Amino acid sequence: MQLTQGPLRISFCARTDPLPWFEALRKELPQAQLEAWSRGAQPADYAIVWAPPQQFFDEQTQLKAVFNMGAGVDALLKRKIAAQLPIVRLNDAGMGVQMAEYVCHALIRHTRQFDVFEAQARAGQWHEPVPLERGHYPVGILGMGVLGERVARAVAALDFPVLAWSRSPKQVAGVKSLFGATQLPAFLAQTRVLVNLLPLTPETENLLNRSTLTQLLPGAYLINVARGRHVVEEDVLALLDSGHLAGATLDVFRTEPLPPEHAFWRHPRVTVTPHIAGRTLVPETVAQIAGKIRALEAGLPIEGMVDRSRGY
Ligand code: NAP
C-alpha cells in the first residue's frame, strides 16, 4: 500500500449526523481532511461507512481501505467493491460488553422468572413459582467470534453450562466447543437457551428454522442479537405456539423497523428491542479506526480485515 503524501483525506458515508464523528476524528487524527460524502466528492484515502450507496464505490476509486461502522458486513458486501480494496469491520469497539449485558439480562429475566413476576405484579398477585434449575438451562452460543466469546465468558461466569458452535474449534475456559456443519445437531440437542451471534452469510441465512429449532431441548428460549435473516420468523411463531419454544428475546428482524402488524409485537412470550444490543459508540469506534489508519500508514498489519470469500 502506498503511503499518503500530504494530508489524509477521509470520507464519511452513513445516514447519521457526521459532526460527532468529525469531532472525535479531529482529536485522533488532527492532520486529516474530513468530508461527508456526496456525489462528485474529491477522492479520499480512507472511508468510514455504513450501508453506502453503490455510487460511493463507483466514484471513490482511490481508497486504500474502507472501514465499516459495525461488526457485521452483510449490507456492505451487497455492493460491488474493487477486489483489492481492504474492508475492515469493527472488532468489539465497546460492543462486546453491551452484548454480554443484553444476553445476560435476557437469560436471567427468563431463568429467574422476572417475566413471570412482571406479569404477576401487574395483576397484583403474590405467588412463588417453583424455581428453575440453572443446570437445566445449558446456553448454546452460535458464533464464537469477537462478540460470541465475550458473551460466552459472561454467561459462564454466572455458572450456566455453556457450549458454543463456530466454523473452527475454540478453547475457552468453561465453554464446550463444537464446530462445523456435522456438529451442529449435537450442539442443538444440548442447548436450551440459544444465543445467535453468527455473521449473516449465504451459509447462515435462514439457519434458525423449524428443523434446527426443533432439535433444541424442549422449552427452549431464543435470543437473537445477530441478524433477522438468520431466522425464519413464521417457524419461530409456530414453535412458540406449539410450546417447543418457551419464549424469545429478539433484537433484529427480517424487516427493520419491525412492521406494526408483525405478530412479534403482540406475542406474550416475545420481547422485542429495536436493534440496540450492541450499539456503535463514537469514541471507541473512532479510536479503533484511527489506530488502524495509523498502522496502515506505517505499513503495519491490522486486525478485523474481512475475508470476502467467507463473507465475514
Ligand atoms: P466474528 O468475530 O466475525 O465472529 C463470527 C463467528 O461466527 C466466528 O466464530 C465464526 O467461526 C462463526 N461462523 C461464521 N460462519 C459460520 C458457519 N458457517 N458455521 C459455523 N460458524 C460460523 O463476528 P462478531 O464481531 O462476533 O459479530 C457477530 C455478528 O453479530 C455480526 O456479524 C453482526 O451480524 C452481529 N451484530 C449485531 C449487533 C446488534 O446490535 N444486534 C451489533 C454488532 C454485531 P470461526 O471463528 O471459526 O471463523
Tab-separated table of C-alpha atoms and ligand atoms in Angstrom:
chain	number	residue	atom	x	y	z
A	1	MET	CA	0.000	0.000	0.000
A	2	GLN	CA	1.296	3.462	-0.936
A	3	LEU	CA	1.754	5.873	1.960
A	4	THR	CA	-0.305	9.054	1.764
A	5	GLN	CA	1.511	12.189	0.587
A	6	GLY	CA	0.104	15.375	2.160
A	7	PRO	CA	-2.918	15.370	4.499
A	8	LEU	CA	-5.012	12.212	4.814
A	9	ARG	CA	-8.442	12.507	3.219
A	10	ILE	CA	-11.221	10.630	4.996
A	11	SER	CA	-14.690	10.306	3.532
A	12	PHE	CA	-17.692	9.616	5.802
A	13	CYS	CA	-20.765	7.992	4.280
A	14	ALA	CA	-23.623	6.988	6.590
A	15	ARG	CA	-27.165	8.115	7.272
A	16	THR	CA	-26.219	9.648	10.597
A	17	ASP	CA	-25.043	13.079	11.745
A	18	PRO	CA	-21.338	13.265	10.817
A	19	LEU	CA	-20.487	16.058	13.280
A	20	PRO	CA	-19.858	13.917	16.411
A	21	TRP	CA	-17.727	11.638	14.219
A	22	PHE	CA	-15.705	14.538	12.844
A	23	GLU	CA	-15.205	15.960	16.336
A	24	ALA	CA	-13.818	12.632	17.573
A	25	LEU	CA	-11.739	12.117	14.394
A	26	ARG	CA	-10.156	15.584	14.723
A	27	LYS	CA	-8.892	14.619	18.179
A	28	GLU	CA	-7.434	11.328	16.930
A	29	LEU	CA	-6.149	12.442	13.500
A	30	PRO	CA	-5.742	16.236	13.679
A	31	GLN	CA	-3.982	16.396	10.319
A	32	ALA	CA	-6.788	14.618	8.384
A	33	GLN	CA	-9.201	16.323	5.978
A	34	LEU	CA	-12.725	15.110	6.755
A	35	GLU	CA	-15.622	15.143	4.353
A	36	ALA	CA	-19.215	13.910	4.471
A	37	TRP	CA	-19.536	12.159	1.102
A	38	SER	CA	-21.850	13.480	-1.600
A	39	ARG	CA	-21.934	12.788	-5.339
A	40	GLY	CA	-18.894	14.141	-7.139
A	41	ALA	CA	-16.802	14.475	-3.946
A	42	GLN	CA	-12.989	14.578	-4.141
A	43	PRO	CA	-11.241	11.180	-3.985
A	44	ALA	CA	-10.438	10.113	-0.424
A	45	ASP	CA	-7.730	7.858	1.042
A	46	TYR	CA	-9.952	6.112	3.605
A	47	ALA	CA	-13.693	5.782	4.082
A	48	ILE	CA	-15.849	5.241	7.153
A	49	VAL	CA	-19.206	3.877	6.045
A	50	TRP	CA	-22.488	2.283	6.970
A	51	ALA	CA	-24.577	0.868	4.091
A	52	PRO	CA	-23.235	3.323	1.483
A	53	PRO	CA	-24.869	3.531	-1.967
A	54	GLN	CA	-23.189	1.765	-4.900
A	55	GLN	CA	-22.325	5.171	-6.368
A	56	PHE	CA	-19.980	5.763	-3.431
A	57	PHE	CA	-17.739	2.874	-4.549
A	58	ASP	CA	-18.187	3.695	-8.247
A	59	GLU	CA	-16.789	7.188	-7.616
A	60	GLN	CA	-14.296	6.605	-4.772
A	61	THR	CA	-11.758	4.564	-6.692
A	62	GLN	CA	-8.606	5.679	-4.850
A	63	LEU	CA	-9.480	4.344	-1.398
A	64	LYS	CA	-6.795	2.395	0.467
A	65	ALA	CA	-9.273	0.841	2.912
A	66	VAL	CA	-12.937	1.078	3.839
A	67	PHE	CA	-13.964	0.911	7.496
A	68	ASN	CA	-17.418	-0.461	8.313
A	69	MET	CA	-19.149	1.247	11.259
A	70	GLY	CA	-20.306	-2.113	12.616
A	71	ALA	CA	-19.162	-5.697	13.158
A	72	GLY	CA	-21.460	-7.222	10.514
A	73	VAL	CA	-20.549	-6.562	6.874
A	74	ASP	CA	-23.523	-8.288	5.219
A	75	ALA	CA	-25.009	-4.984	3.958
A	76	LEU	CA	-21.629	-3.749	2.697
A	77	LEU	CA	-20.859	-6.960	0.811
A	78	LYS	CA	-24.009	-6.475	-1.296
A	79	ARG	CA	-22.133	-3.633	-3.039
A	80	LYS	CA	-19.712	-4.134	-5.941
A	81	ILE	CA	-16.378	-3.282	-4.348
A	82	ALA	CA	-12.990	-3.485	-6.098
A	83	ALA	CA	-11.457	-6.872	-5.244
A	84	GLN	CA	-8.194	-5.399	-3.913
A	85	LEU	CA	-9.833	-2.817	-1.578
A	86	PRO	CA	-9.435	-3.961	2.042
A	87	ILE	CA	-12.714	-3.991	4.001
A	88	VAL	CA	-12.278	-3.625	7.760
A	89	ARG	CA	-15.032	-4.377	10.273
A	90	LEU	CA	-15.250	-3.262	13.925
A	91	ASN	CA	-13.557	-5.545	16.446
A	92	ASP	CA	-15.640	-5.167	19.588
A	93	ALA	CA	-15.112	-1.371	19.954
A	94	GLY	CA	-17.318	-1.379	23.063
A	95	MET	CA	-19.956	-3.713	21.617
A	96	GLY	CA	-18.774	-6.873	23.424
A	97	VAL	CA	-19.711	-5.671	26.888
A	98	GLN	CA	-23.086	-4.412	25.617
A	99	MET	CA	-23.790	-7.810	24.040
A	100	ALA	CA	-22.825	-9.527	27.300
A	101	GLU	CA	-25.212	-7.238	29.224
A	102	TYR	CA	-28.050	-7.790	26.755
A	103	VAL	CA	-27.737	-11.590	26.647
A	104	CYS	CA	-27.263	-11.962	30.418
A	105	HIS	CA	-30.276	-9.712	31.000
A	106	ALA	CA	-32.495	-11.795	28.689
A	107	LEU	CA	-31.148	-15.058	30.126
A	108	ILE	CA	-31.597	-14.034	33.764
A	109	ARG	CA	-35.004	-12.468	33.104
A	110	HIS	CA	-36.161	-15.829	31.771
A	111	THR	CA	-34.397	-18.240	34.135
A	112	ARG	CA	-35.079	-16.178	37.308
A	113	GLN	CA	-38.669	-15.760	36.047
A	114	PHE	CA	-38.674	-11.936	36.140
A	115	ASP	CA	-41.053	-12.044	33.153
A	116	VAL	CA	-43.486	-14.048	35.335
A	117	PHE	CA	-43.061	-11.615	38.253
A	118	GLU	CA	-43.670	-8.605	35.976
A	119	ALA	CA	-46.995	-10.154	34.880
A	120	GLN	CA	-47.881	-11.065	38.476
A	121	ALA	CA	-47.099	-7.549	39.696
A	122	ARG	CA	-49.363	-6.062	37.012
A	123	ALA	CA	-52.156	-8.348	38.280
A	124	GLY	CA	-51.345	-7.664	41.971
A	125	GLN	CA	-50.540	-11.341	42.592
A	126	TRP	CA	-48.111	-12.693	45.221
A	127	HIS	CA	-47.107	-16.193	44.191
A	128	GLU	CA	-43.838	-18.104	44.328
A	129	PRO	CA	-43.382	-20.394	41.310
A	130	VAL	CA	-41.062	-23.415	41.515
A	131	PRO	CA	-37.546	-22.104	40.808
A	132	LEU	CA	-35.842	-23.151	37.578
A	133	GLU	CA	-32.557	-25.045	37.897
A	134	ARG	CA	-29.565	-23.358	36.281
A	135	GLY	CA	-28.092	-26.726	35.293
A	136	HIS	CA	-31.191	-27.453	33.218
A	137	TYR	CA	-30.527	-24.354	31.100
A	138	PRO	CA	-27.419	-25.009	29.028
A	139	VAL	CA	-26.698	-21.903	26.954
A	140	GLY	CA	-25.597	-22.553	23.373
A	141	ILE	CA	-23.904	-19.704	21.540
A	142	LEU	CA	-23.921	-19.756	17.744
A	143	GLY	CA	-20.776	-17.929	16.608
A	144	MET	CA	-17.719	-17.777	18.815
A	145	GLY	CA	-16.058	-14.721	17.318
A	146	VAL	CA	-15.249	-11.410	18.984
A	147	LEU	CA	-18.755	-10.919	20.407
A	148	GLY	CA	-19.702	-14.585	20.906
A	149	GLU	CA	-16.633	-15.214	23.046
A	150	ARG	CA	-17.294	-12.128	25.214
A	151	VAL	CA	-20.875	-13.322	25.765
A	152	ALA	CA	-19.767	-16.929	26.439
A	153	ARG	CA	-17.362	-15.763	29.168
A	154	ALA	CA	-20.047	-13.618	30.818
A	155	VAL	CA	-22.600	-16.447	30.797
A	156	ALA	CA	-20.034	-18.987	32.068
A	157	ALA	CA	-19.240	-16.596	34.955
A	158	LEU	CA	-22.905	-16.965	36.019
A	159	ASP	CA	-22.323	-20.746	36.332
A	160	PHE	CA	-24.573	-21.763	33.438
A	161	PRO	CA	-23.360	-24.694	31.349
A	162	VAL	CA	-22.110	-23.077	28.117
A	163	LEU	CA	-21.443	-24.527	24.700
A	164	ALA	CA	-20.511	-22.730	21.505
A	165	TRP	CA	-20.633	-23.508	17.797
A	166	SER	CA	-18.285	-21.999	15.249
A	167	ARG	CA	-16.607	-22.905	11.982
A	168	SER	CA	-13.291	-23.774	13.659
A	169	PRO	CA	-12.627	-25.285	17.124
A	170	LYS	CA	-12.100	-22.903	20.087
A	171	GLN	CA	-10.525	-23.175	23.512
A	172	VAL	CA	-12.249	-21.007	26.098
A	173	ALA	CA	-12.348	-21.991	29.791
A	174	GLY	CA	-15.788	-23.226	30.843
A	175	VAL	CA	-17.100	-23.408	27.268
A	176	LYS	CA	-17.606	-26.633	25.326
A	177	SER	CA	-16.620	-26.035	21.693
A	178	LEU	CA	-18.436	-27.695	18.796
A	179	PHE	CA	-17.699	-26.761	15.216
A	180	GLY	CA	-18.604	-27.309	11.604
A	181	ALA	CA	-21.864	-28.405	9.985
A	182	THR	CA	-21.529	-32.002	11.197
A	183	GLN	CA	-21.508	-30.960	14.876
A	184	LEU	CA	-24.492	-28.600	14.625
A	185	PRO	CA	-27.078	-31.306	15.522
A	186	ALA	CA	-25.096	-32.268	18.666
A	187	PHE	CA	-24.846	-28.577	19.621
A	188	LEU	CA	-28.595	-28.023	19.217
A	189	ALA	CA	-29.518	-31.212	21.075
A	190	GLN	CA	-27.608	-29.987	24.171
A	191	THR	CA	-28.900	-26.366	24.122
A	192	ARG	CA	-31.917	-24.931	25.950
A	193	VAL	CA	-31.100	-21.215	25.632
A	194	LEU	CA	-29.926	-20.435	22.115
A	195	VAL	CA	-27.972	-17.212	21.551
A	196	ASN	CA	-27.321	-16.230	17.939
A	197	LEU	CA	-24.125	-14.281	17.252
A	198	LEU	CA	-23.293	-15.516	13.767
A	199	PRO	CA	-22.494	-13.227	10.848
A	200	LEU	CA	-25.095	-13.214	8.065
A	201	THR	CA	-23.635	-15.127	5.106
A	202	PRO	CA	-25.148	-17.382	2.418
A	203	GLU	CA	-24.304	-20.327	4.734
A	204	THR	CA	-26.007	-18.901	7.839
A	205	GLU	CA	-29.084	-17.239	6.281
A	206	ASN	CA	-32.307	-18.976	7.480
A	207	LEU	CA	-30.238	-21.292	9.706
A	208	LEU	CA	-32.752	-20.908	12.538
A	209	ASN	CA	-35.815	-22.635	11.105
A	210	ARG	CA	-38.346	-25.274	12.124
A	211	SER	CA	-35.905	-28.123	11.508
A	212	THR	CA	-32.985	-26.698	13.544
A	213	LEU	CA	-35.068	-25.099	16.314
A	214	THR	CA	-36.976	-28.368	16.842
A	215	GLN	CA	-33.654	-30.023	17.708
A	216	LEU	CA	-33.222	-27.761	20.767
A	217	LEU	CA	-34.152	-29.117	24.210
A	218	PRO	CA	-37.900	-28.740	24.872
A	219	GLY	CA	-38.976	-25.409	26.363
A	220	ALA	CA	-36.064	-23.694	24.603
A	221	TYR	CA	-35.530	-19.933	24.683
A	222	LEU	CA	-34.172	-17.974	21.686
A	223	ILE	CA	-32.061	-14.831	21.981
A	224	ASN	CA	-31.276	-13.362	18.537
A	225	VAL	CA	-28.796	-10.496	18.570
A	226	ALA	CA	-27.172	-11.121	15.181
A	227	ARG	CA	-29.339	-10.555	12.085
A	228	GLY	CA	-33.041	-11.012	11.328
A	229	ARG	CA	-32.361	-13.019	8.181
A	230	HIS	CA	-30.865	-15.842	10.258
A	231	VAL	CA	-34.379	-16.642	11.457
A	232	VAL	CA	-37.452	-17.971	9.650
A	233	GLU	CA	-39.901	-15.896	11.672
A	234	GLU	CA	-43.075	-17.946	10.886
A	235	ASP	CA	-41.268	-21.052	12.200
A	236	VAL	CA	-40.453	-19.289	15.485
A	237	LEU	CA	-44.106	-18.278	15.884
A	238	ALA	CA	-45.284	-21.850	15.156
A	239	LEU	CA	-42.817	-23.317	17.700
A	240	LEU	CA	-43.854	-20.737	20.340
A	241	ASP	CA	-47.465	-21.766	19.789
A	242	SER	CA	-46.622	-25.484	19.985
A	243	GLY	CA	-44.752	-24.842	23.280
A	244	HIS	CA	-41.429	-26.180	21.991
A	245	LEU	CA	-40.098	-22.650	22.360
A	246	ALA	CA	-40.864	-21.115	25.770
A	247	GLY	CA	-40.077	-17.608	24.562
A	248	ALA	CA	-37.751	-15.356	22.655
A	249	THR	CA	-35.896	-12.078	23.046
A	250	LEU	CA	-35.292	-10.603	19.608
A	251	ASP	CA	-33.218	-7.552	18.744
A	252	VAL	CA	-33.090	-7.995	14.960
A	253	PHE	CA	-35.723	-8.765	12.334
A	254	ARG	CA	-36.079	-9.610	8.655
A	255	THR	CA	-37.682	-6.184	8.165
A	256	GLU	CA	-36.495	-3.279	10.309
A	257	PRO	CA	-38.157	-1.316	11.762
A	258	LEU	CA	-40.391	-4.257	12.703
A	259	PRO	CA	-43.703	-3.586	10.847
A	260	PRO	CA	-46.576	-2.521	13.155
A	261	GLU	CA	-48.706	-5.526	12.130
A	262	HIS	CA	-45.987	-8.096	12.920
A	263	ALA	CA	-47.093	-10.809	15.362
A	264	PHE	CA	-43.868	-10.459	17.412
A	265	TRP	CA	-45.064	-7.103	18.799
A	266	ARG	CA	-48.057	-8.670	20.496
A	267	HIS	CA	-46.845	-12.176	21.332
A	268	PRO	CA	-46.933	-12.550	25.148
A	269	ARG	CA	-43.704	-14.584	25.213
A	270	VAL	CA	-41.696	-12.462	22.799
A	271	THR	CA	-39.626	-9.449	23.857
A	272	VAL	CA	-38.691	-7.074	21.073
A	273	THR	CA	-35.930	-4.434	21.078
A	274	PRO	CA	-35.046	-2.076	18.183
A	275	HIS	CA	-31.606	-3.404	17.080
A	276	ILE	CA	-29.755	-1.941	20.051
A	277	ALA	CA	-27.976	-4.993	21.528
A	278	GLY	CA	-24.522	-3.738	20.533
A	279	ARG	CA	-24.571	-0.070	19.589
A	280	THR	CA	-21.783	1.610	17.667
A	281	LEU	CA	-20.147	4.004	20.137
A	282	VAL	CA	-18.494	7.041	18.543
A	283	PRO	CA	-15.378	7.493	20.771
A	284	GLU	CA	-14.481	3.775	20.868
A	285	THR	CA	-15.150	3.301	17.147
A	286	VAL	CA	-13.170	6.361	16.080
A	287	ALA	CA	-10.257	5.411	18.362
A	288	GLN	CA	-10.161	1.944	16.790
A	289	ILE	CA	-10.418	3.170	13.196
A	290	ALA	CA	-7.847	5.949	13.717
A	291	GLY	CA	-5.442	3.427	15.259
A	292	LYS	CA	-5.867	1.202	12.220
A	293	ILE	CA	-5.339	4.085	9.780
A	294	ARG	CA	-2.109	4.987	11.625
A	295	ALA	CA	-0.999	1.337	11.469
A	296	LEU	CA	-1.774	1.051	7.737
A	297	GLU	CA	0.083	4.306	7.041
A	298	ALA	CA	3.058	2.864	8.941
A	299	GLY	CA	2.883	-0.307	6.834
A	300	LEU	CA	1.781	-2.458	9.794
A	301	PRO	CA	-0.826	-5.261	9.767
A	302	ILE	CA	-4.244	-4.678	11.350
A	303	GLU	CA	-6.994	-6.863	12.830
A	304	GLY	CA	-10.530	-7.086	11.507
A	305	MET	CA	-9.865	-7.483	7.780
A	306	VAL	CA	-12.933	-9.078	6.200
A	307	ASP	CA	-12.407	-12.303	4.263
A	308	ARG	CA	-14.803	-11.814	1.360
A	309	SER	CA	-14.739	-15.497	0.382
A	310	ARG	CA	-16.182	-16.392	3.841
A	311	GLY	CA	-18.484	-13.364	3.935
A	312	TYR	CA	-17.310	-12.105	7.380
B	1	NAP	P1	-16.914	-12.510	14.158
B	1	NAP	O1	-15.824	-12.128	15.097
B	1	NAP	O2	-16.626	-12.483	12.691
B	1	NAP	O3	-17.401	-13.975	14.580
B	1	NAP	C1	-18.219	-14.752	13.782
B	1	NAP	C2	-18.303	-16.175	14.367
B	1	NAP	O4	-19.236	-16.938	13.615
B	1	NAP	C3	-16.968	-16.912	14.312
B	1	NAP	O5	-16.783	-17.669	15.483
B	1	NAP	C4	-17.152	-17.839	13.113
B	1	NAP	O6	-16.396	-19.058	13.193
B	1	NAP	C5	-18.635	-18.154	13.215
B	1	NAP	N1	-19.168	-18.578	11.907
B	1	NAP	C6	-19.279	-17.874	10.765
B	1	NAP	N2	-19.808	-18.614	9.782
B	1	NAP	C7	-20.031	-19.846	10.309
B	1	NAP	C8	-20.558	-21.037	9.799
B	1	NAP	N3	-20.970	-21.150	8.535
B	1	NAP	N4	-20.644	-22.110	10.631
B	1	NAP	C9	-20.212	-22.016	11.908
B	1	NAP	N5	-19.718	-20.900	12.468
B	1	NAP	C10	-19.620	-19.813	11.670
B	1	NAP	O7	-18.184	-11.584	14.374
B	1	NAP	P2	-18.596	-10.731	15.675
B	1	NAP	O8	-17.812	-9.494	15.750
B	1	NAP	O9	-18.581	-11.648	16.843
B	1	NAP	O10	-20.098	-10.343	15.285
B	1	NAP	C11	-21.089	-11.330	15.054
B	1	NAP	C12	-22.343	-10.722	14.441
B	1	NAP	O11	-23.076	-10.002	15.415
B	1	NAP	C13	-22.108	-9.693	13.343
B	1	NAP	O12	-21.819	-10.293	12.092
B	1	NAP	C14	-23.429	-8.946	13.310
B	1	NAP	O13	-24.310	-9.577	12.403
B	1	NAP	C15	-23.972	-9.126	14.725
B	1	NAP	N6	-24.050	-7.844	15.456
B	1	NAP	C16	-25.281	-7.404	15.895
B	1	NAP	C17	-25.368	-6.217	16.609
B	1	NAP	C18	-26.672	-5.750	17.182
B	1	NAP	O14	-26.765	-4.622	17.671
B	1	NAP	N7	-27.713	-6.556	17.202
B	1	NAP	C19	-24.205	-5.464	16.884
B	1	NAP	C20	-22.986	-5.947	16.424
B	1	NAP	C21	-22.910	-7.144	15.717
B	1	NAP	P3	-14.782	-19.024	13.189
B	1	NAP	O15	-14.361	-18.333	14.463
B	1	NAP	O16	-14.409	-20.441	13.194
B	1	NAP	O17	-14.391	-18.248	11.956
